[in-house]
XYZ file of C-alpha atoms in Angstrom:
704
model
C 3.975 6.951 76.705
C 4.101 10.342 74.990
C 4.049 10.723 71.172
C 7.747 11.683 71.277
C 8.558 8.584 73.351
C 6.701 6.439 70.825
C 8.618 8.001 67.920
C 11.877 7.266 69.712
C 10.807 3.687 70.378
C 9.813 3.186 66.723
C 13.145 4.537 65.501
C 15.110 2.386 67.958
C 13.187 -0.782 67.085
C 13.647 -0.143 63.356
C 17.370 0.585 63.622
C 18.012 -2.582 65.621
C 15.973 -4.719 63.224
C 17.505 -3.134 60.113
C 21.052 -3.537 61.461
C 20.425 -7.278 61.722
C 19.260 -7.397 58.098
C 22.248 -5.350 56.955
C 24.568 -8.021 58.371
C 22.778 -10.813 56.482
C 22.132 -11.665 52.838
C 18.396 -10.961 53.204
C 16.622 -8.572 50.869
C 14.230 -6.077 52.423
C 11.288 -7.837 50.728
C 12.296 -11.165 52.345
C 12.723 -9.597 55.761
C 9.521 -7.588 55.991
C 6.952 -10.352 56.481
C 8.699 -12.260 59.313
C 9.532 -9.026 61.137
C 5.968 -7.721 60.890
C 4.813 -11.144 62.064
C 6.846 -10.729 65.254
C 5.238 -7.336 65.895
C 1.877 -9.052 65.509
C 2.934 -11.844 67.905
C 4.005 -9.326 70.563
C 0.681 -7.525 70.139
C -1.284 -10.771 70.523
C 0.754 -11.723 73.597
C 0.247 -8.316 75.219
C -3.482 -8.534 74.671
C -3.643 -12.109 75.949
C -1.647 -11.102 79.038
C -4.324 -8.523 79.932
C -7.008 -11.215 80.036
C -4.976 -14.239 81.171
C -6.113 -14.175 84.823
C -9.744 -13.592 83.841
C -9.592 -16.442 81.300
C -8.109 -18.847 83.845
C -10.640 -17.818 86.507
C -13.570 -18.455 84.132
C -12.087 -21.801 83.132
C -11.724 -22.975 86.749
C -15.236 -21.754 87.545
C -16.852 -23.792 84.737
C -14.558 -26.797 84.995
C -16.400 -30.061 85.720
C -19.862 -28.526 85.272
C -22.455 -28.717 82.505
C -21.237 -25.404 81.057
C -17.592 -26.453 80.984
C -15.652 -24.910 78.105
C -12.231 -25.384 76.614
C -9.653 -22.821 77.714
C -9.271 -21.809 74.057
C -13.017 -21.082 73.717
C -12.998 -18.796 76.755
C -9.872 -17.023 75.520
C -11.430 -16.298 72.108
C -14.563 -14.906 73.816
C -12.577 -12.717 76.184
C -9.797 -11.286 74.035
C -10.093 -12.670 70.502
C -6.935 -14.808 70.706
C -5.838 -18.044 72.270
C -2.131 -18.462 72.865
C -1.031 -21.820 74.223
C 2.137 -21.776 76.326
C 4.411 -22.579 73.380
C 3.043 -19.525 71.501
C 3.670 -17.049 74.324
C 6.290 -14.386 73.624
C 8.281 -14.953 76.833
C 8.500 -18.688 76.132
C 9.969 -18.041 72.679
C 12.216 -15.280 73.998
C 13.818 -17.541 76.625
C 14.436 -20.540 74.388
C 18.127 -21.576 74.402
C 20.048 -20.337 71.369
C 20.804 -23.910 70.310
C 17.048 -24.514 69.885
C 15.536 -24.250 66.387
C 13.815 -20.912 67.046
C 12.621 -20.544 63.439
C 10.723 -23.834 63.840
C 9.368 -22.723 67.234
C 8.068 -19.499 65.667
C 6.371 -21.439 62.893
C 4.646 -23.692 65.440
C 3.543 -20.648 67.477
C 2.005 -18.978 64.423
C 0.214 -22.190 63.466
C -1.274 -22.360 66.954
C -2.642 -18.812 66.740
C -4.180 -19.479 63.306
C -5.757 -22.719 64.511
C -8.016 -20.832 66.911
C -8.588 -17.721 64.774
C -9.952 -18.831 61.369
C -9.846 -15.331 59.829
C -6.042 -15.456 60.122
C -5.754 -18.881 58.486
C -2.854 -18.807 56.057
C -2.033 -15.196 56.947
C 0.695 -15.321 59.590
C 4.291 -15.952 58.490
C 5.552 -19.474 59.153
C 8.128 -20.872 56.726
C 9.329 -17.295 56.236
C 11.268 -17.595 59.517
C 13.576 -20.174 57.951
C 14.845 -17.409 55.651
C 16.342 -15.744 58.713
C 18.636 -18.680 59.459
C 19.768 -19.700 55.979
C 23.126 -17.902 56.334
C 25.925 -18.413 58.816
C 24.246 -16.287 61.480
C 21.524 -18.422 63.068
C 20.843 -15.951 65.878
C 18.714 -13.446 63.949
C 15.292 -14.788 65.109
C 16.406 -14.742 68.741
C 17.856 -11.240 68.465
C 14.683 -9.969 66.781
C 12.614 -11.425 69.620
C 14.834 -9.568 72.086
C 14.476 -6.374 70.055
C 10.671 -6.393 70.106
C 10.577 -7.374 73.774
C 11.426 -3.687 74.347
C 7.826 -2.840 73.449
C 6.185 -2.202 76.854
C 4.040 -5.007 78.263
C 1.149 -2.564 78.660
C 1.352 -1.290 75.059
C -2.148 -0.941 73.591
C -3.455 -1.993 70.205
C -3.245 1.615 69.021
C 0.445 1.720 69.872
C 1.075 -1.540 68.017
C -0.891 -0.191 65.077
C 1.403 2.838 64.909
C 4.546 0.715 65.236
C 3.267 -1.619 62.503
C 2.553 1.346 60.200
C 5.995 2.802 60.937
C 7.690 -0.453 59.923
C 5.554 -0.693 56.780
C 6.681 2.807 55.808
C 10.349 1.995 56.421
C 10.160 -1.244 54.455
C 8.419 0.579 51.608
C 11.133 3.245 51.617
C 13.850 0.574 51.654
C 12.273 -1.224 48.687
C 11.805 1.978 46.678
C 9.687 1.349 43.573
C 8.387 -2.006 44.839
C 7.478 -0.559 48.231
C 4.774 1.654 46.814
C 2.812 -1.396 45.714
C 1.761 -2.046 49.297
C 2.100 1.313 51.050
C 0.786 4.848 50.621
C 2.550 7.450 52.809
C 0.604 8.089 56.012
C 0.359 11.836 55.594
C -1.307 11.537 52.186
C -3.779 9.005 53.597
C -4.403 11.220 56.601
C -5.302 14.146 54.350
C -7.699 12.000 52.312
C -9.389 10.766 55.482
C -9.606 14.248 57.021
C -11.492 15.513 53.962
C -13.749 12.466 53.468
C -14.470 12.325 57.243
C -15.576 8.684 57.589
C -17.886 7.874 60.483
C -19.986 4.739 60.980
C -20.651 2.490 58.011
C -18.737 0.438 55.430
C -15.481 1.449 53.753
C -14.045 -0.149 50.618
C -10.449 0.003 49.415
C -10.340 -1.862 46.068
C -6.522 -1.641 45.945
C -5.885 -1.856 49.671
C -2.177 -2.675 49.832
C -1.277 -3.185 53.482
C -4.435 -1.478 54.767
C -3.233 2.035 55.607
C -6.529 3.626 54.536
C -8.389 1.455 57.044
C -6.063 2.281 59.935
C -6.148 6.043 59.384
C -9.953 5.985 59.038
C -10.304 4.251 62.390
C -7.977 6.779 64.032
C -10.084 9.601 62.622
C -13.258 8.069 64.054
C -11.619 7.599 67.460
C -10.463 11.225 67.507
C -13.909 12.580 66.586
C -16.270 10.159 68.316
C -17.068 12.654 71.072
C -18.028 15.309 68.545
C -20.776 13.364 66.805
C -21.191 10.121 68.727
C -19.373 7.983 66.143
C -18.490 4.512 67.389
C -15.504 2.612 65.925
C -17.485 -0.586 66.499
C -20.011 0.565 63.859
C -17.261 0.820 61.245
C -16.397 -2.050 58.883
C -13.629 -2.273 56.282
C -13.445 -4.272 53.067
C -10.349 -4.609 50.924
C -9.243 -6.194 47.665
C -5.622 -6.809 46.701
C -4.219 -8.976 43.908
C -0.973 -9.998 45.663
C -1.302 -12.685 48.328
C 1.713 -11.523 50.356
C 0.234 -8.030 50.544
C -3.163 -9.439 51.562
C -1.403 -11.090 54.510
C 0.179 -7.771 55.544
C -3.232 -6.093 55.396
C -4.938 -8.795 57.466
C -2.263 -8.574 60.167
C -2.589 -4.775 60.104
C -6.367 -5.015 60.555
C -5.974 -7.443 63.458
C -3.330 -5.318 65.195
C -5.392 -2.153 64.737
C -8.595 -3.671 66.111
C -10.609 -3.240 62.931
C -13.599 -5.283 61.801
C -13.845 -6.371 58.201
C -12.526 -8.552 55.427
C -9.662 -8.417 52.935
C -9.621 -10.762 49.964
C -7.214 -11.602 47.213
C -8.822 -10.416 43.980
C -8.047 -8.656 40.714
C -10.419 -5.687 40.966
C -10.687 -5.278 37.187
C -12.211 -8.723 36.754
C -13.479 -9.746 40.209
C -16.081 -8.227 42.543
C -15.926 -10.327 45.746
C -18.170 -7.993 47.780
C -20.818 -7.260 45.106
C -19.847 -3.671 45.636
C -22.135 -1.725 43.285
C -23.751 1.023 45.424
C -22.878 -0.826 48.645
C -20.381 1.403 50.453
C -20.539 4.563 52.538
C -16.896 5.374 51.796
C -14.289 4.376 49.241
C -10.596 5.210 49.623
C -7.693 3.951 47.498
C -4.382 4.600 45.819
C -4.775 2.424 42.692
C -2.005 1.737 40.151
C -1.615 4.531 37.576
C -1.809 4.267 33.781
C -2.365 0.513 33.455
C -2.827 -0.299 29.746
C -3.344 -4.067 29.630
C -6.916 -4.425 30.944
C -9.024 -6.503 28.561
C -11.873 -4.336 27.236
C -14.311 -7.189 26.598
C -14.081 -8.283 30.247
C -14.973 -4.880 31.693
C -17.221 -3.105 29.179
C -20.370 -4.943 30.315
C -19.588 -4.507 34.020
C -21.833 -1.823 35.539
C -19.063 -0.934 37.993
C -17.114 0.441 35.039
C -19.647 1.370 32.347
C -22.192 3.485 34.236
C -20.521 6.726 33.181
C -18.780 5.488 30.050
C -15.930 3.113 29.187
C -12.486 4.431 28.140
C -11.797 3.319 24.553
C -9.087 3.716 21.947
C -9.641 6.397 19.293
C -9.161 4.011 16.384
C -11.307 0.969 15.712
C -9.679 -2.391 16.431
C -8.402 -4.505 13.568
C -9.869 -7.962 13.018
C -6.823 -9.430 14.705
C -7.333 -7.238 17.767
C -11.054 -7.947 18.151
C -11.712 -9.777 21.410
C -8.203 -8.923 22.659
C -8.577 -5.151 22.623
C -7.379 -3.453 25.792
C -8.522 -0.294 27.552
C -6.149 2.542 26.521
C -5.686 3.550 30.134
C -7.331 2.064 33.245
C -7.327 5.320 35.228
C -10.960 6.015 34.345
C -11.977 2.460 35.206
C -10.904 3.252 38.769
C -12.633 6.627 38.680
C -15.825 4.916 37.503
C -15.479 2.261 40.206
C -15.362 4.864 42.953
C -18.493 6.591 41.766
C -20.476 3.374 41.304
C -19.447 1.763 44.604
C -20.971 4.543 46.715
C -24.339 4.621 48.400
C -26.605 7.621 47.612
C -24.831 9.878 50.156
C -21.443 8.189 50.031
C -18.048 9.883 49.872
C -14.802 8.776 48.276
C -11.197 9.806 47.709
C -8.588 8.348 45.394
C -5.047 9.108 44.336
C -4.706 9.512 40.593
C -2.065 10.613 38.097
C -2.245 14.322 37.241
C -2.738 13.488 33.578
C -6.209 12.082 34.313
C -7.468 15.551 35.257
C -7.066 16.721 31.644
C -7.252 13.418 29.739
C -8.868 13.738 26.310
C -11.144 11.673 24.033
C -13.282 9.003 25.757
C -11.843 9.885 29.183
C -12.946 13.501 28.693
C -16.490 12.327 27.959
C -16.564 10.289 31.181
C -15.222 13.232 33.175
C -17.870 15.559 31.719
C -20.606 13.087 32.660
C -19.325 12.815 36.249
C -19.217 16.605 36.558
C -22.687 17.139 35.097
C -24.117 14.512 37.438
C -22.577 16.468 40.323
C -20.452 13.647 41.710
C -17.126 15.495 42.025
C -16.712 17.264 45.371
C -13.143 18.460 44.988
C -9.687 18.072 43.474
C -6.354 18.552 45.266
C -2.986 18.606 43.499
C -0.202 17.054 45.560
C 3.464 18.066 45.530
C 5.803 15.851 43.529
C 7.978 13.198 45.238
C 5.331 12.238 47.794
C 5.296 8.552 46.827
C 7.850 5.747 46.815
C 6.745 4.333 43.450
C 6.803 7.385 41.215
C 8.093 10.941 41.253
C 5.206 12.043 39.028
C 2.862 14.546 40.678
C -0.530 13.155 41.603
C -3.976 14.548 42.311
C -6.515 13.546 44.942
C -10.064 13.150 43.586
C -12.952 13.539 46.029
C -16.511 12.319 45.377
C -19.623 13.216 47.363
C -23.039 11.935 46.338
C -24.648 14.084 49.014
C -23.349 17.451 47.762
C -25.493 20.479 48.552
C -24.506 22.514 45.451
C -22.940 21.991 42.031
C -19.656 23.829 42.646
C -16.302 22.005 42.796
C -13.575 22.773 45.333
C -10.088 23.035 43.791
C -6.984 23.073 46.008
C -3.430 23.452 44.726
C -1.077 22.073 47.397
C 2.037 21.777 45.230
C 3.895 24.304 47.406
C 2.807 22.798 50.729
C 5.235 20.103 51.863
C 8.044 19.159 54.235
C 11.255 17.833 52.716
C 12.311 14.488 54.275
C 15.415 13.907 52.187
C 16.611 14.831 48.737
C 14.167 12.480 47.002
C 11.111 12.426 49.288
C 8.585 14.849 50.704
C 5.669 14.579 53.099
C 3.045 16.715 54.819
C 3.640 17.655 58.439
C 0.648 17.009 60.749
C -0.016 20.754 60.757
C 0.037 20.950 56.955
C -2.510 18.120 56.796
C -4.767 20.020 59.213
C -4.345 23.311 57.351
C -5.321 21.796 54.003
C -8.199 19.776 55.453
C -9.684 22.800 57.200
C -10.220 24.406 53.773
C -12.751 21.659 53.067
C -14.248 22.010 56.548
C -14.787 25.734 55.970
C -16.373 24.980 52.604
C -18.792 22.620 54.366
C -19.640 25.425 56.817
C -17.786 23.892 59.783
C -16.287 27.149 61.005
C -15.853 25.767 64.514
C -13.183 23.410 63.140
C -11.127 26.412 62.021
C -11.450 28.111 65.422
C -10.535 24.891 67.191
C -7.453 24.395 64.987
C -6.181 27.912 65.722
C -6.824 27.326 69.447
C -4.766 24.149 69.242
C -1.838 25.967 67.632
C -1.931 28.659 70.306
C -1.883 26.031 73.036
C 0.975 24.060 71.452
C 2.924 27.245 70.762
C 2.582 28.508 74.339
C 3.637 25.142 75.765
C 6.694 25.114 73.521
C 7.626 28.730 74.389
C 7.452 28.008 78.122
C 9.531 24.866 77.636
C 12.096 26.668 75.468
C 12.448 29.612 77.810
C 13.911 27.261 80.406
C 16.545 26.191 77.843
C 17.434 29.620 76.480
C 19.325 31.059 79.451
C 21.779 28.149 79.948
C 22.396 27.939 76.185
C 23.016 31.686 76.078
C 25.451 31.352 78.987
C 27.292 28.660 77.036
C 27.504 31.050 74.109
C 28.918 33.799 76.346
C 31.504 31.354 77.717
C 32.642 30.415 74.207
C 32.816 34.068 73.116
C 34.905 34.991 76.160
C 37.201 31.988 75.873
C 39.813 33.752 73.739
C 38.978 37.455 74.050
C 36.775 39.637 76.169
C 33.952 40.013 73.626
C 31.804 42.709 75.296
C 29.475 43.114 72.283
C 28.908 39.377 72.104
C 28.092 39.220 75.793
C 25.669 42.145 75.473
C 23.975 40.516 72.492
C 23.512 37.234 74.348
C 22.211 38.927 77.493
C 19.876 41.063 75.381
C 18.485 37.938 73.752
C 17.774 36.415 77.186
C 16.156 39.663 78.316
C 13.778 39.695 75.326
C 12.127 36.522 76.684
C 10.871 38.402 79.744
C 7.963 39.821 77.733
C 6.641 36.243 77.559
C 5.144 36.716 81.040
C 2.709 39.351 79.776
C 1.816 37.153 76.807
C 1.132 34.216 79.130
C -1.316 36.403 81.048
C -3.017 37.552 77.847
C -3.285 33.966 76.607
C -4.732 32.806 79.929
C -7.325 35.589 79.772
C -8.363 34.285 76.345
C -8.616 30.746 77.720
C -10.680 31.945 80.683
C -13.049 33.717 78.315
C -13.377 30.666 76.051
C -12.637 27.617 78.249
C -14.404 25.033 76.085
C -13.508 24.071 72.510
C -16.002 25.365 69.928
C -18.771 22.945 69.020
C -20.597 22.355 65.763
C -23.617 24.031 67.380
C -21.753 27.318 67.894
C -23.713 30.275 66.496
C -22.222 32.626 63.930
C -21.861 35.539 66.363
C -19.858 33.483 68.864
C -17.597 32.190 66.086
C -16.928 35.743 64.931
C -16.208 36.904 68.490
C -13.733 34.077 69.012
C -12.117 34.717 65.648
C -11.633 38.405 66.541
C -10.143 37.451 69.912
C -7.755 35.040 68.146
C -6.605 37.779 65.768
C -5.932 40.070 68.719
C -3.962 37.362 70.470
C -1.969 36.658 67.322
C -1.181 40.366 66.979
C 0.152 40.457 70.547
C 2.729 37.771 69.768
C 4.104 39.435 66.619
C 6.323 42.043 68.391
C 7.684 39.303 70.653
C 8.961 37.246 67.730
C 10.235 40.360 65.930
C 12.333 41.122 69.013
C 13.602 37.535 69.223
C 14.658 37.589 65.576
C 16.344 40.955 66.057
C 18.307 39.466 68.957
C 19.249 36.411 66.919
C 20.338 38.630 64.043
C 22.663 40.547 66.346
C 24.013 37.286 67.743
C 24.600 35.979 64.221
C 26.690 39.043 63.346
C 28.680 38.757 66.563
C 29.333 35.063 66.086
C 30.385 35.541 62.456
C 32.794 38.257 63.501
C 34.195 36.089 66.279
C 34.428 33.137 63.921
C 36.401 35.201 61.392
C 38.809 36.262 64.148
C 39.285 32.645 65.232
C 39.776 31.534 61.635
C 42.531 34.131 61.212
C 44.193 32.856 64.365
C 43.955 29.309 63.050
C 45.907 30.263 59.908
C 48.765 31.586 62.014
C 48.713 28.793 64.604
C 50.401 25.405 64.578
C 48.558 22.146 63.954
C 47.718 21.505 67.625
C 46.506 25.061 68.229
C 44.521 25.023 64.958
C 42.668 21.899 66.093
C 41.686 23.635 69.335
C 40.443 26.704 67.458
C 38.422 24.513 65.063
C 36.712 22.958 68.084
C 35.932 26.431 69.426
C 34.384 27.453 66.098
C 32.306 24.264 66.042
C 31.113 24.848 69.629
C 30.191 28.421 68.713
C 28.127 27.329 65.707
C 26.462 24.470 67.583
C 25.386 26.720 70.437
C 24.008 29.342 68.078
C 22.127 26.665 66.117
C 20.514 25.511 69.379
C 19.195 29.023 69.995
C 17.799 29.221 66.466
C 16.151 25.813 66.913
C 14.530 26.853 70.211
C 12.923 29.894 68.595
C 11.922 28.085 65.393
C 10.248 25.150 67.171
C 7.947 27.466 69.128
C 7.364 29.980 66.362
C 6.240 27.280 63.909
C 2.849 26.966 65.624
C 2.282 30.722 65.510
C 3.373 30.677 61.856
C 0.553 28.206 61.167
C -1.869 30.564 62.924
C -0.651 33.356 60.665
C -0.943 31.170 57.558
C -4.580 30.403 58.349
C -5.615 33.894 59.446
C -3.981 35.537 56.439
C -5.891 33.330 54.008
C -9.200 33.020 55.883
C -9.372 36.170 58.039
C -13.092 35.830 58.773
C -12.898 32.132 59.707
C -15.071 31.292 56.707
C -14.306 29.872 53.295
C -13.094 32.243 50.580
C -11.185 31.761 47.344
C -7.438 32.270 47.819
C -5.293 32.924 44.762
C -2.725 30.192 44.338
C -4.365 27.931 46.923
C -8.085 27.258 46.510
C -11.066 28.103 44.337
C -14.733 27.093 44.514
C -15.594 26.872 40.826
C -19.090 26.943 39.352
C -20.270 24.521 36.691
C -20.080 27.363 34.159
C -16.417 28.033 35.021
C -15.594 24.337 34.666
C -17.406 24.229 31.326
C -15.296 27.183 30.131
C -12.206 25.058 30.839
C -13.540 22.126 28.741
C -14.391 20.215 31.910
C -10.783 20.059 33.023
C -10.334 19.101 36.665
C -6.807 20.446 36.972
C -6.717 22.776 40.030
C -3.971 24.884 38.442
C -6.465 26.149 35.840
C -8.733 27.593 38.510
C -6.781 28.725 41.573
C -4.330 31.004 39.756
C -0.676 31.567 40.605
C 0.987 33.402 43.453
C 4.697 33.666 44.208
C 5.102 32.049 47.611
C 7.859 33.033 50.032
C 10.354 30.293 50.850
C 9.496 30.508 54.548
C 13.055 31.352 55.616
C 13.782 34.113 58.125
C 16.395 36.735 57.290
C 18.986 35.137 59.560
C 18.322 31.689 58.085
C 18.746 33.113 54.580
C 21.998 34.892 55.506
C 23.348 31.790 57.245
C 22.577 29.650 54.202
C 24.188 32.149 51.825
C 27.317 32.355 53.993
C 27.582 28.577 54.210
C 27.263 28.336 50.433
C 29.927 31.031 50.076
C 32.278 29.137 52.398
C 31.744 26.001 50.339
C 32.440 27.972 47.140
C 35.668 29.396 48.588
C 36.770 25.901 49.595
C 36.026 24.535 46.112
C 37.871 27.488 44.506
C 40.958 26.746 46.629
C 40.833 23.083 45.653
C 40.365 24.035 41.988
C 43.394 26.338 42.185
C 45.497 23.512 43.648
C 44.338 21.167 40.885
C 45.233 23.777 38.241
C 48.784 23.830 39.569
C 49.029 20.039 39.617
C 47.669 19.758 36.063
C 50.041 22.462 34.793
C 52.978 20.730 36.486
C 52.036 17.334 35.017
C 51.626 18.770 31.513
C 55.080 20.361 31.713
C 56.531 17.054 32.867
C 54.947 15.255 29.913
C 56.333 17.893 27.549
C 59.776 17.644 29.123
C 59.731 21.305 30.114
C 59.760 20.787 33.867
C 63.213 21.320 35.284
């Protein structure tokens, strides 16, 4: 299954499941746990199915002998689960509708927990009765049918992605409450890409549903060939105060094939893993600006006091003594990250922007952390990246194995992809582009070369794919243009656009020559000279593609003008035509716009990869780290001291006016659409003026 197929499957599964909820009285928070439990059940069944024959064969072989074992024992050894017949997915799926399926699901979950102690009390059971409390008793059965569409050969990784997708959708549906258990994947991915976890132990002291763990494992799987990392040498430990969220995390860990432990605990007052100096990595998105943590319960805890305790400016009154609270718990979390790490450990946390410049006792703690060389970097995120708050946040990065005392500052406020009016995210390419800044800083120039290679490959594949689509779409455009009049200019423009794609053949040859010269991806052992040769070759290749895209945009610009002219002519005809004829002309205009939009989309989808190449090469032309105004700055201790130990990236990177990323034709199209909307609103306003004037005259008795 391709990534696109998986995305389609995720969207289809979610829509079907959400439609069922929409037709019930269930809140999203009530629906999430039983639905995620069914995804887990399908995962467990798929895995059991893979080993079923082997389990049965082993059982028959040992049966009656001295080494005889229970079927359940063999199953646990072979695949980690034992599913008796009444817990198998197909059995539940084929139960008659008149059966109590909610009860059957509860019994199935109990059976799985019975033979897997680490899931005891984790899987949903009574929650399935929520699904049948209304008039519609068929929801459990229909959900089972929905998730039966997950292929029987789906792997744990696929289930992990589906599980994460559903977590994200539930978090989005719940809004403010959803952020308590979920951090958007792209933010987590960026944190992981910069921390670069390998083998060892990872702690998330505010783990939510376990997204940090899942993304860390994916990173290790993707890079295990590079440095010999083994996902089996990676262990995760999580703390979460809400029991329901602990259950989500434990199911997520099981589905994703992770090893570790998640416990219910209040991190401020409990330390279930004796975590001081115990972890190789720490990742978390803790709650911001908590002001009710009891000072007396944390001030003697070395997890929080090693670099100073945040305190109120004024002394407590006699009445407040013993009940005094920490003014803001942000720096308790910051302390916790630093103290939980081993001598060469790394960490990343999400924190409110205000913590970067916080004053008084927080400023003293920050100065201590900086002087002890614990801060690796700071990255400001765009606003509206989280479901809980619209406040902008900053990523803090710690590294106890730093090689120098400089701090890397990255300002990513202008790097984002808009999802909807209220939410933003990073695209996969934006995550890679930001992470490679850190890789260059660490001297991993081969990562930069490899990233540019990847964009070239993806861009070429997309261009070849799109070329096949361009000619038929252009022919459709010609047909629409010729439908009413013989538009010779329009036909010439469309044919010229098709003709401009012929230069792709020469570019394919040039790209293949580059691939022949450098067939293998760059390694971390690549010498400086080879890196520089490859970087030069990449710049030359990038330069060869520029005229091609200039020509494509010129062709699109000409097509835009032709289509606008044709559209204006059709609109004029529509004014003079009757209702039936006007409807036909409106359809022609819509077909014209749709076809032109398809051509724009074909070019944009391919060009995006080359745009990322340009973004990287413009900022880091020598494939090595350098300060870039408005984006990144490697600041010395002296420069940080000059800024009163502020860790706000905006103070260091400077400001640059970024382009909006729109092409000329996109800008013109947007302006024209806005103008059309304005004209429509003006006409409506004029009509309303007449109605108001008429009504006023009627009230005054002046209307005849």
